[in-house]
PDB file of C-alpha atoms in Angstrom:
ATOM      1  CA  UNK A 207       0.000   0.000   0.000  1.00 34.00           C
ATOM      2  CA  UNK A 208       1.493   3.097  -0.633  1.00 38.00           C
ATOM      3  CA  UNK A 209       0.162   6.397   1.641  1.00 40.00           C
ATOM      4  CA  UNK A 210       2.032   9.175   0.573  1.00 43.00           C
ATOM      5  CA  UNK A 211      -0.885  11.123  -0.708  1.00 45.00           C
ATOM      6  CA  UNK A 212      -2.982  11.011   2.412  1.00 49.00           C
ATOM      7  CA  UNK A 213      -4.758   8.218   1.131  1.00 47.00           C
ATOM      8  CA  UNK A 214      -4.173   4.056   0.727  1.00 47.00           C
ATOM      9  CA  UNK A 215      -3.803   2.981  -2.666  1.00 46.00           C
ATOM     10  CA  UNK A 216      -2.845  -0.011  -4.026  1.00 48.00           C
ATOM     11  CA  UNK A 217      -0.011   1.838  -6.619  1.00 53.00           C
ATOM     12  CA  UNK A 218       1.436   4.923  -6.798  1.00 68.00           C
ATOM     13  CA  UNK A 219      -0.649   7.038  -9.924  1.00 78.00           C
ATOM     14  CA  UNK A 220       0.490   6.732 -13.042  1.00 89.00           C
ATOM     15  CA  UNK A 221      -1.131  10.227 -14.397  1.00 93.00           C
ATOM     16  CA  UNK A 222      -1.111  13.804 -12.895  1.00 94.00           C
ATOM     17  CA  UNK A 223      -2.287  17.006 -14.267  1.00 94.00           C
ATOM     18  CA  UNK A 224      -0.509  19.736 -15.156  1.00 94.00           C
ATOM     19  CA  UNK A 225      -2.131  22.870 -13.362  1.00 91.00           C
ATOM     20  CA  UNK A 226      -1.070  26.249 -15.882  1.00 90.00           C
ATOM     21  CA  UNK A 227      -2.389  29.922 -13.824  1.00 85.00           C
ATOM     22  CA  UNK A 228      -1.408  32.845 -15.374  1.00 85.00           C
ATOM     23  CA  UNK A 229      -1.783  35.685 -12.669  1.00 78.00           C
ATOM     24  CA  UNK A 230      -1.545  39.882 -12.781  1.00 76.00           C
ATOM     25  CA  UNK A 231      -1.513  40.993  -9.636  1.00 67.00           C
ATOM     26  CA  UNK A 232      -3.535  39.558  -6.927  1.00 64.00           C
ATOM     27  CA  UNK A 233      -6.415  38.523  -9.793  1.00 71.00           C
ATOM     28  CA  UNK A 234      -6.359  35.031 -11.436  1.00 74.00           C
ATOM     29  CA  UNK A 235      -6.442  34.904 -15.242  1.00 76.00           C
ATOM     30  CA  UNK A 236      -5.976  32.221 -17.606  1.00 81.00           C
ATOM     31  CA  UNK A 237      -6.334  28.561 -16.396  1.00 86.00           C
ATOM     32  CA  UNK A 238      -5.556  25.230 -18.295  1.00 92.00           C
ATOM     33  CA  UNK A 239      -5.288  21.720 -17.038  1.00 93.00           C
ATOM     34  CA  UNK A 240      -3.291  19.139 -18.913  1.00 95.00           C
ATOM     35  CA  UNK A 241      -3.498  15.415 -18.087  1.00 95.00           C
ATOM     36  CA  UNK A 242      -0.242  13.902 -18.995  1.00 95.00           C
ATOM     37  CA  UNK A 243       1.476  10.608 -17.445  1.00 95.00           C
ATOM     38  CA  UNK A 244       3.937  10.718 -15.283  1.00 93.00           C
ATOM     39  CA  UNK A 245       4.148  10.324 -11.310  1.00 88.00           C
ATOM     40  CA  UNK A 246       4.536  13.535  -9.198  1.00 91.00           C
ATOM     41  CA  UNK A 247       6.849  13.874  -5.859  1.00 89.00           C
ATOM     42  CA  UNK A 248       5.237  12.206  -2.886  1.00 90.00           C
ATOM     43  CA  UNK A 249       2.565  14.429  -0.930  1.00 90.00           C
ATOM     44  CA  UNK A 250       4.010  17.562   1.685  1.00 89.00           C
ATOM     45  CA  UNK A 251       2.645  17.014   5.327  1.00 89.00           C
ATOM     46  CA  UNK A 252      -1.355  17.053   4.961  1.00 86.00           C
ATOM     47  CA  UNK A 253      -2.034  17.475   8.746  1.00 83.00           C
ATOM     48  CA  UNK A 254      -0.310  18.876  11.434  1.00 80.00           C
ATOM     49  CA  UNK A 255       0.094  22.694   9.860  1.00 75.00           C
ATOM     50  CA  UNK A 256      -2.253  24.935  12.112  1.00 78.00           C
ATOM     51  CA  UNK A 257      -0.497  28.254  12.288  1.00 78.00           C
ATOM     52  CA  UNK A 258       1.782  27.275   9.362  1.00 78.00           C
ATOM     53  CA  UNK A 259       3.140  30.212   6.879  1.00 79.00           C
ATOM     54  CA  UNK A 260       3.579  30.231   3.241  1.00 79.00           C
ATOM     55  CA  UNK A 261       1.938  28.572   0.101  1.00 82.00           C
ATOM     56  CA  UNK A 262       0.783  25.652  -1.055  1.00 87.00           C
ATOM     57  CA  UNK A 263      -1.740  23.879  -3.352  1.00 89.00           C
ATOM     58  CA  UNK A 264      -3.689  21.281  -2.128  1.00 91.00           C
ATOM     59  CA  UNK A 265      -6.142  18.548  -3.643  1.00 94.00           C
ATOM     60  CA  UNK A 266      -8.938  18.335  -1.256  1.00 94.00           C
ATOM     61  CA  UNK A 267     -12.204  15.068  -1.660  1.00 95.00           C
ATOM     62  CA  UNK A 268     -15.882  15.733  -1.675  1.00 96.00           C
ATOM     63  CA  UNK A 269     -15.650  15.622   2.663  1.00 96.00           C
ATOM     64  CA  UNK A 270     -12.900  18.880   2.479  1.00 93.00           C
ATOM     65  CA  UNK A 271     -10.508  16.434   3.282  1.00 93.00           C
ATOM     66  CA  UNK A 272      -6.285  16.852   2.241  1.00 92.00           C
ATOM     67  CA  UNK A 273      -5.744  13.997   0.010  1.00 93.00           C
ATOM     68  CA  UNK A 274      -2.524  15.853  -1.519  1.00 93.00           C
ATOM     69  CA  UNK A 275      -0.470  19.115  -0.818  1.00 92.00           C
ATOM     70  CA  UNK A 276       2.820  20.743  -2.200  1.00 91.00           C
ATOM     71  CA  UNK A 277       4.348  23.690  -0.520  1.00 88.00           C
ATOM     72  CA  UNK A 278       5.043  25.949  -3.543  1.00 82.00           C
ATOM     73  CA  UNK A 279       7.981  29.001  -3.189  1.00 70.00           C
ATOM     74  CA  UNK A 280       5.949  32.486  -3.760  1.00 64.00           C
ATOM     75  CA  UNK A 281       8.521  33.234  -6.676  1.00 61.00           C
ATOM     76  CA  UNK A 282       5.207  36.194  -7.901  1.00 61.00           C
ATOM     77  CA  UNK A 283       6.067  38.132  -5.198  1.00 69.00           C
ATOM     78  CA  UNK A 284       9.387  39.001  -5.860  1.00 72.00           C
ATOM     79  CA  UNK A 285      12.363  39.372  -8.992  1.00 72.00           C
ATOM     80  CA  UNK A 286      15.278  38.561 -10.051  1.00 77.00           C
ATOM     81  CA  UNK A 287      17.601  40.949 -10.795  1.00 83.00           C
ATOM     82  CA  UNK A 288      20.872  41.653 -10.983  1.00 90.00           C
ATOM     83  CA  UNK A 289      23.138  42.610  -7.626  1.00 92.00           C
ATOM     84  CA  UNK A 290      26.446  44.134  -9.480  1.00 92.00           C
ATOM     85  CA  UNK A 291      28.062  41.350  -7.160  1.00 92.00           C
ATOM     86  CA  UNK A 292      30.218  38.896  -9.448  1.00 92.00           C
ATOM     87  CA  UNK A 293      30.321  36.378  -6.947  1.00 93.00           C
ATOM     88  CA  UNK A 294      26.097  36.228  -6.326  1.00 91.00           C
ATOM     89  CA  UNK A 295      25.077  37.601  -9.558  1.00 91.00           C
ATOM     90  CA  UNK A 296      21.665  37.449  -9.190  1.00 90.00           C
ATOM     91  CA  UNK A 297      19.306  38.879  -6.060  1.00 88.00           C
ATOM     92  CA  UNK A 298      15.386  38.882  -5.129  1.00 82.00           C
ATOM     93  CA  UNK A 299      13.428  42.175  -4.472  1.00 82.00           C
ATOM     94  CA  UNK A 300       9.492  42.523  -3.578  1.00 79.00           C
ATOM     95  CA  UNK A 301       7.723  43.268  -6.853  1.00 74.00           C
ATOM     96  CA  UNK A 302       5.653  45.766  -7.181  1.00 74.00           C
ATOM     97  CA  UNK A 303       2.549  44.250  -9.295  1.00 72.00           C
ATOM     98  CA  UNK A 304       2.759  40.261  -8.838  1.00 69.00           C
ATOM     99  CA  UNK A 305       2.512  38.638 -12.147  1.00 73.00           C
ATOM    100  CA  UNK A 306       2.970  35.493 -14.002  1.00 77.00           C
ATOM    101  CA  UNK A 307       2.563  32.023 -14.641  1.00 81.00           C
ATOM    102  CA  UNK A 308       2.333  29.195 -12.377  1.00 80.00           C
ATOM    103  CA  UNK A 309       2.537  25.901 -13.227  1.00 85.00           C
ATOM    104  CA  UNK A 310       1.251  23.021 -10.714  1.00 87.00           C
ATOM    105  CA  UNK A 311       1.644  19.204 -11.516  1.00 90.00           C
ATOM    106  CA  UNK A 312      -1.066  17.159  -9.101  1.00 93.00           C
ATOM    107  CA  UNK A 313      -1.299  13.105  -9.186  1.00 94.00           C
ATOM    108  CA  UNK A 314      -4.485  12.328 -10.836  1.00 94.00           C
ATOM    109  CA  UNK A 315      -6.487  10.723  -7.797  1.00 93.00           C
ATOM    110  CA  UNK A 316      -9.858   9.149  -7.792  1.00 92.00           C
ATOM    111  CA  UNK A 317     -11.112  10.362  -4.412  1.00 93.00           C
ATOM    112  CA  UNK A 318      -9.717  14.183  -5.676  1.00 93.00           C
ATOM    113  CA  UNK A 319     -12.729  16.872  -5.892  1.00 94.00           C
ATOM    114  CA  UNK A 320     -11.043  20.436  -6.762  1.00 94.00           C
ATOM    115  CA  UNK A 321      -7.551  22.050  -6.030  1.00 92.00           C
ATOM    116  CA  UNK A 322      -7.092  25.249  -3.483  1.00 88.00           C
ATOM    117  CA  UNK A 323      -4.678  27.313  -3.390  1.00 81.00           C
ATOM    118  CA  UNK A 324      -3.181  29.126   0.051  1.00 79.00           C
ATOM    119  CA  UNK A 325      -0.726  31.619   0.681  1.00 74.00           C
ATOM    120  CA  UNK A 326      -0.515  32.729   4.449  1.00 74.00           C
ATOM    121  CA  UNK A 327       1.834  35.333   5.316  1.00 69.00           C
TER     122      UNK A 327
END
């Protein structure tokens, strides 16, 4: 049995899908969902996170129950750009309009109802 995406399964899944958000500031746009095969990286912790910061996405069943999460880095909220320093070329500063594209690869469960998304500061 294999349990690392909050729920037993015989096998691991063979199929995820792949989650594309395009974002402009703090409003959504453009969403498309791929199904491709493949197997994604084992679930993050699904319990034990009350009081937690940062972001994640998590697959949630029909009871609001976490059958899969991945922490995700907030890389919208800040650039890269360069520091003038030769030996750490590159540095991260708050931007000032988030924007972009996300892209979110989720196994393909049975028991999975919708995806949410968190950020917490």
């Amino acid at each position: 049995m294999v349990e690392s995406f909050g729920v037993e399964q015989d096998v691991a899944p063979t199929h995820a899908f792949r989650v594309t958000v395009e974002t402009k500031g703090f409003e959504r746009g453009e969403t498309s969902v791929q199904r491709v095969r493949m197997v994604v990286p084992p679930s993050d912790p699904t319990y034990g996170l009350e009081g937690s910061r940062g972001c994640w996405c998590e697959l949630r069943d029909r009871s609001d129950r976490v059958l899969y999460r991945r922490f995700m880095h907030e890389s919208l909220r800040s650039v890269e750009v360069p520091s003038g320093d030769p030996a750490r070329p590159l540095m991260r500063i708050d931007a000032k309009e988030p924007a972009g594209v996300v892209v979110l690869l989720v196994p393909d469960l049975d028991q999975a109802h919708r995806l949410c998304f968190a950020t917490v500061p």
